[in-house]
Amino acid sequence: MEHDQIKPSAPMQGMEDQDDRGIALGEIIAVFFEYRWLIAAITIAGVLLGLAWTFVARPEYRASGLLQVEEKASSALTGLKELGSLMGLAGDTTVAAEQEILASRMVLEKVVQRQRLNIIAEPKYFPLVGRAMARRYKDEGFNAPPLGLSSYGWGGESIQVDALEVPRDMLDQKMTLVVAEAGAIEVFTADDVSVLKGKVGTRVNAGKFSIFVADLKARPGTSFTLIKLSPDEALKSLNAKYSIKEKGKKSGILELTLEGADAEKIGIVLDDILKTYVRQNVERRSAEAENTLLFLEKQLPEVKRQMDSAEAAYNGYRQSRGSLDLNIETQSVLLSLVEVDNQIVALRQERDELRQYFTQEHPRIQAADARIEKLKQRRAQFDQDVSKLPDTQQTVLRLARDVEVNTVLYTNLINTAQQLRVSKAGTVGDVRIIDQAIVTSQPIGLKSIVILVIGGFLGVVASVGVVLVMRSMSVVVQDPEEIESRLGLPVYASIPHSEDEVALVARSKANRGAGELLAITNPEDDAIESIRSLRTTIHFALLDAQQNSLLITGASPGLGKSFITKNLGAVLAQAGKRIVIVDADLRRGHINKEFGLRREVGVSEYVAGSASLDDVVKPTAIPNLWVVTTGQIPPNPSELLMHLRFEEMLEQLSERFDTLIVDAPPILAASDAAIIGRHVGATLMVARAGRHPIRELEQAVKRLKQSGVQVKGFVFNDLDTNRQRYRYGYKGYVYSYSYSSKS
């Protein structure tokens, strides 16, 4: 009969995957809990850095104003629309072009010069905290300099430099102005070379250097920083805090903003930018009218001369011929000729104006040429009619025509010039200021509480990064499962960390007296409960052994093997077994201290033959528990342990007692454990959480194996149960169960 194989169902597989994810998440939580103090310290450091930043950072303010760019340019005098082509008052205005003009050197350089933005003059402040302290000083006078640092500004100092000239190679270079007694000043270069000496309120010149300090408030000895910025650097500095943007799509409303630490100054500067821009816009709009007016004023004297000459010739001819009158037919021809000539003159004037803006191939230029040509053809017809008149009539007609044409031309030029003068005076630009510059009352940027929160958040992120880096670089064993999987050896017990044991050790060191056993002072401690479970495991481990002896060693010092040895002995003795502990660490053994025994008369004396077995086996205050101390520390521990008497001592102790526990030095530090391991029934190694790379444990097991000692298994000491709780959801491998006196 065939049997079906039982396969895990999908829900079970899902539960397994969920467990794996839970362990991974729990592992992360456990790692962070393990490094909780480091995370807290770095987070607090981040908050403190944020607090320091709020103290030293200069508050920034913002000034803002609004401009309107009109879509169509308009003239204030609607009656002068016929002059629009001459004055350029028609056409669309591009907002993008106006934005570029607002950021151009044409506008900003004038503002830089007027507001002296190319001169930096401020007190020298102590690094990091000096400016912050000076900014917070609000009293009269000057803030007292701490630690005698009087050359720095600490509050109350001010300077106003209205003019500063330096050689070209000194532009953008720092100089130092030092205040002397009675308003005297001295200016030094960065190389401490004196270049100027003078007084406040007086212009000082020396070679290519020149300075005028209008006002100065500072104690003698105070230093100020002076910098004359080059035009490029001054504009770059201004543009770094200056911005222009259109509010709304195609709204024609431009918002100008300027940021800076001096709230009063940025408002004045932005207002100057607005006014300078509007002024240049008006000047640009009136420039064409002004050019045309200059052209007309140059033409008027010549036209006046021609008119006077024509009148004189006409009057002279009439006087020479007597009083001559034109008949009706001749007067009609005269009027027609005058009208045609006036039209030709007007068209030529209009063509000359158009040629200032357009080429010969432009349609408007070609249209004007065509109209002039038609008028010339019409005038030629009138000339043919005039040629049929008598000579006297022809002469009179020609002279009268010249008078009429020049008179009309002169009158029109006079009227046009007067209209241009009125138009120029009333010209307005196609932009206007809607809102003057206004400065925010509170500093812009992040609030202090936000900076602190960001500092804390960055601290948390940094601490997590540090923990991850530390964990990635750490190769120590944190979990007993890693020992079982990598070394193939069982972990007989996992001993949790005990705060009571830490307190007992600290108290013993402080009192310099006999120590105390955790198994006696607190038998219900979780660590002792785990050692009780080890007691059962050891019973089965020694069943197949030829001796009833147990060796406890480790890979390196400081693992807690002596703690496990003495408490394991106490737990076995409490179970009614006769137990003897041999302190075979002839280099640093100290088990005698915990039992209040003297080191002398122990292993060393027995092997040397100066003491008997009864002399070295010492009873303790715990029933059924005896201890063999190290004796005097010998100069050659390894040779002493290789002596036959040491082997005989172990054999005799095994016969007298139920269990013999030998505490040996760490195997990687000394070869003593390998020597002892050949004479005992089983060998256990102690590993401590977070202390060993796995390669170290591999090397220790390999060292013992090469000496013929087979390691039975491991005892995993100082396990962080809190970490295991987060990792597995319960308190690691340790359970606690105690009796209650309540019924």
C-alpha angles and dihedrals in degrees: 000000000000121000122216116233113243111235126189113258123237094256089053091051089049090052090051091051089047090052090051090051090046092052091048092050091043090051090055092049090047092052092050091047090051091054095037094124092050090049091048092049094050091044091052089048089054091051091048090050089051089050090050090049092053088053099049101031115103112236113242124214130196129220118197136184138174131232129187120214109199118221093221125036113229136190123231089225108062090185091069097061090121088067093056094100090055096045098041093236096143132071139068121295116222113223092204090056091051090052089056091049090051089056095041128114088241090070104026099046090059090051092047091054096044095045094039092234089155091068120076114192121163139136119273108251130205109260117273100348105033098083092044092052092047092049092054095049108104104162128103121273123011130324113250111256111241118231090007094289093148096154090073127074113248101171139313097047121126139167136189117199112186097179135021126170125180136167116276093254090056095058113121090011122127118245130180127230114199121198116226132184123298095017095303119147136192127195123211131188122231087270091058092252113149111232104162137031126178147104137282113270094026127094111239123203129185118163109304092344121094134163139175116193107193097183136008132177117181141109117263112275096033115135126218130196116235125191129170106204123215116238092257094050092045091053092044091052091049095045091050090069099027124089139171127198137163115245106226128351114299091346094132089223115125122197116206120197132184124186128200147134095254105072095191095046097051091053091054093046094049092048089052090052091052094049094044091052094049091046094053090046091056092045090051091051093051095042095084092050090049092051091050091048091053090051092051093047089055091050098046098074092050093048090047090053092049091049092050092048092050092050092048092050092048094049092045093053092049092050091049094050098034126243108337124185127194117234121232094264093051092047090054091053089047093053091048092050092048092050093049093046091049091051091049091050092048092049092049090051091050090048091052090053092049092050088065089067107023139047126243091263095057114118093235092054091048091048091053091049090051093052092048090051091052091050090051090053090051091049090052089058090052089049089056089053091049092051090063092060123091116274093253093051091047092054094046091047092050093048093045090049091053090051094049095045095048092044093051092044093050092047092050092049091050091051093046092050091050091050091050091051091053092044092050091052092051099041116131127186127245092246131067138182112251099175125020117224114289124185125219113252093217128049116265125231130053121346120240094252090051091051090051091050091049090048090052092046092050088047090055091047091048092048091050089050091050091049092049091049091048091048092047090051093043115092098173122126113256100165129052089219089071091059092051094046098043102036101029091228125124123246104225095192141000111216112205123222112272122206089191090060090050089053092048092052092048091049091048092052092047094049094039088213139105115325128231131236119235089215088063103036097043112011092170094060113126091239091057090047088056091049089053088056087050088054091063093045092052091052090061093040091059097045093090095036122105092222130044091224128113128202119207117194140141144208099255139002125280098041098122097250091140090051090054093043097054096040092045089053091050093049092049091048091050087056089062098261123133104240132184125189119205116201099211095167094109090175106053106356115153107162089116090069094061090054096042094245132139119249094227123096101035142107095331094052094046094050090046089053096239094113137039127231092257089054095055099041104086125187121229134209088261112085115244093015124111131174134209108203126209096253119208112352105253125214091232109040097164094052090047092053091050090059118112091235090064090054090047090051091055092048093050093047090050089055095049099044136048094230132015117202118194121196109206134183119264111283097228091052097047139002093234094103091055090053094049095041092069091062101048135077099236139005125215125189123212118219123185124215114254095007108087136060108221089243089062092057090046090053092049093051090046092051092053093044091053088055092053096258117130114208111223096198148299138281109212108213134197096018113184101235092187090059090048091048091058092042099049103017093245136065098287115256093327127099125186122212122165136170123254124215091213116100 
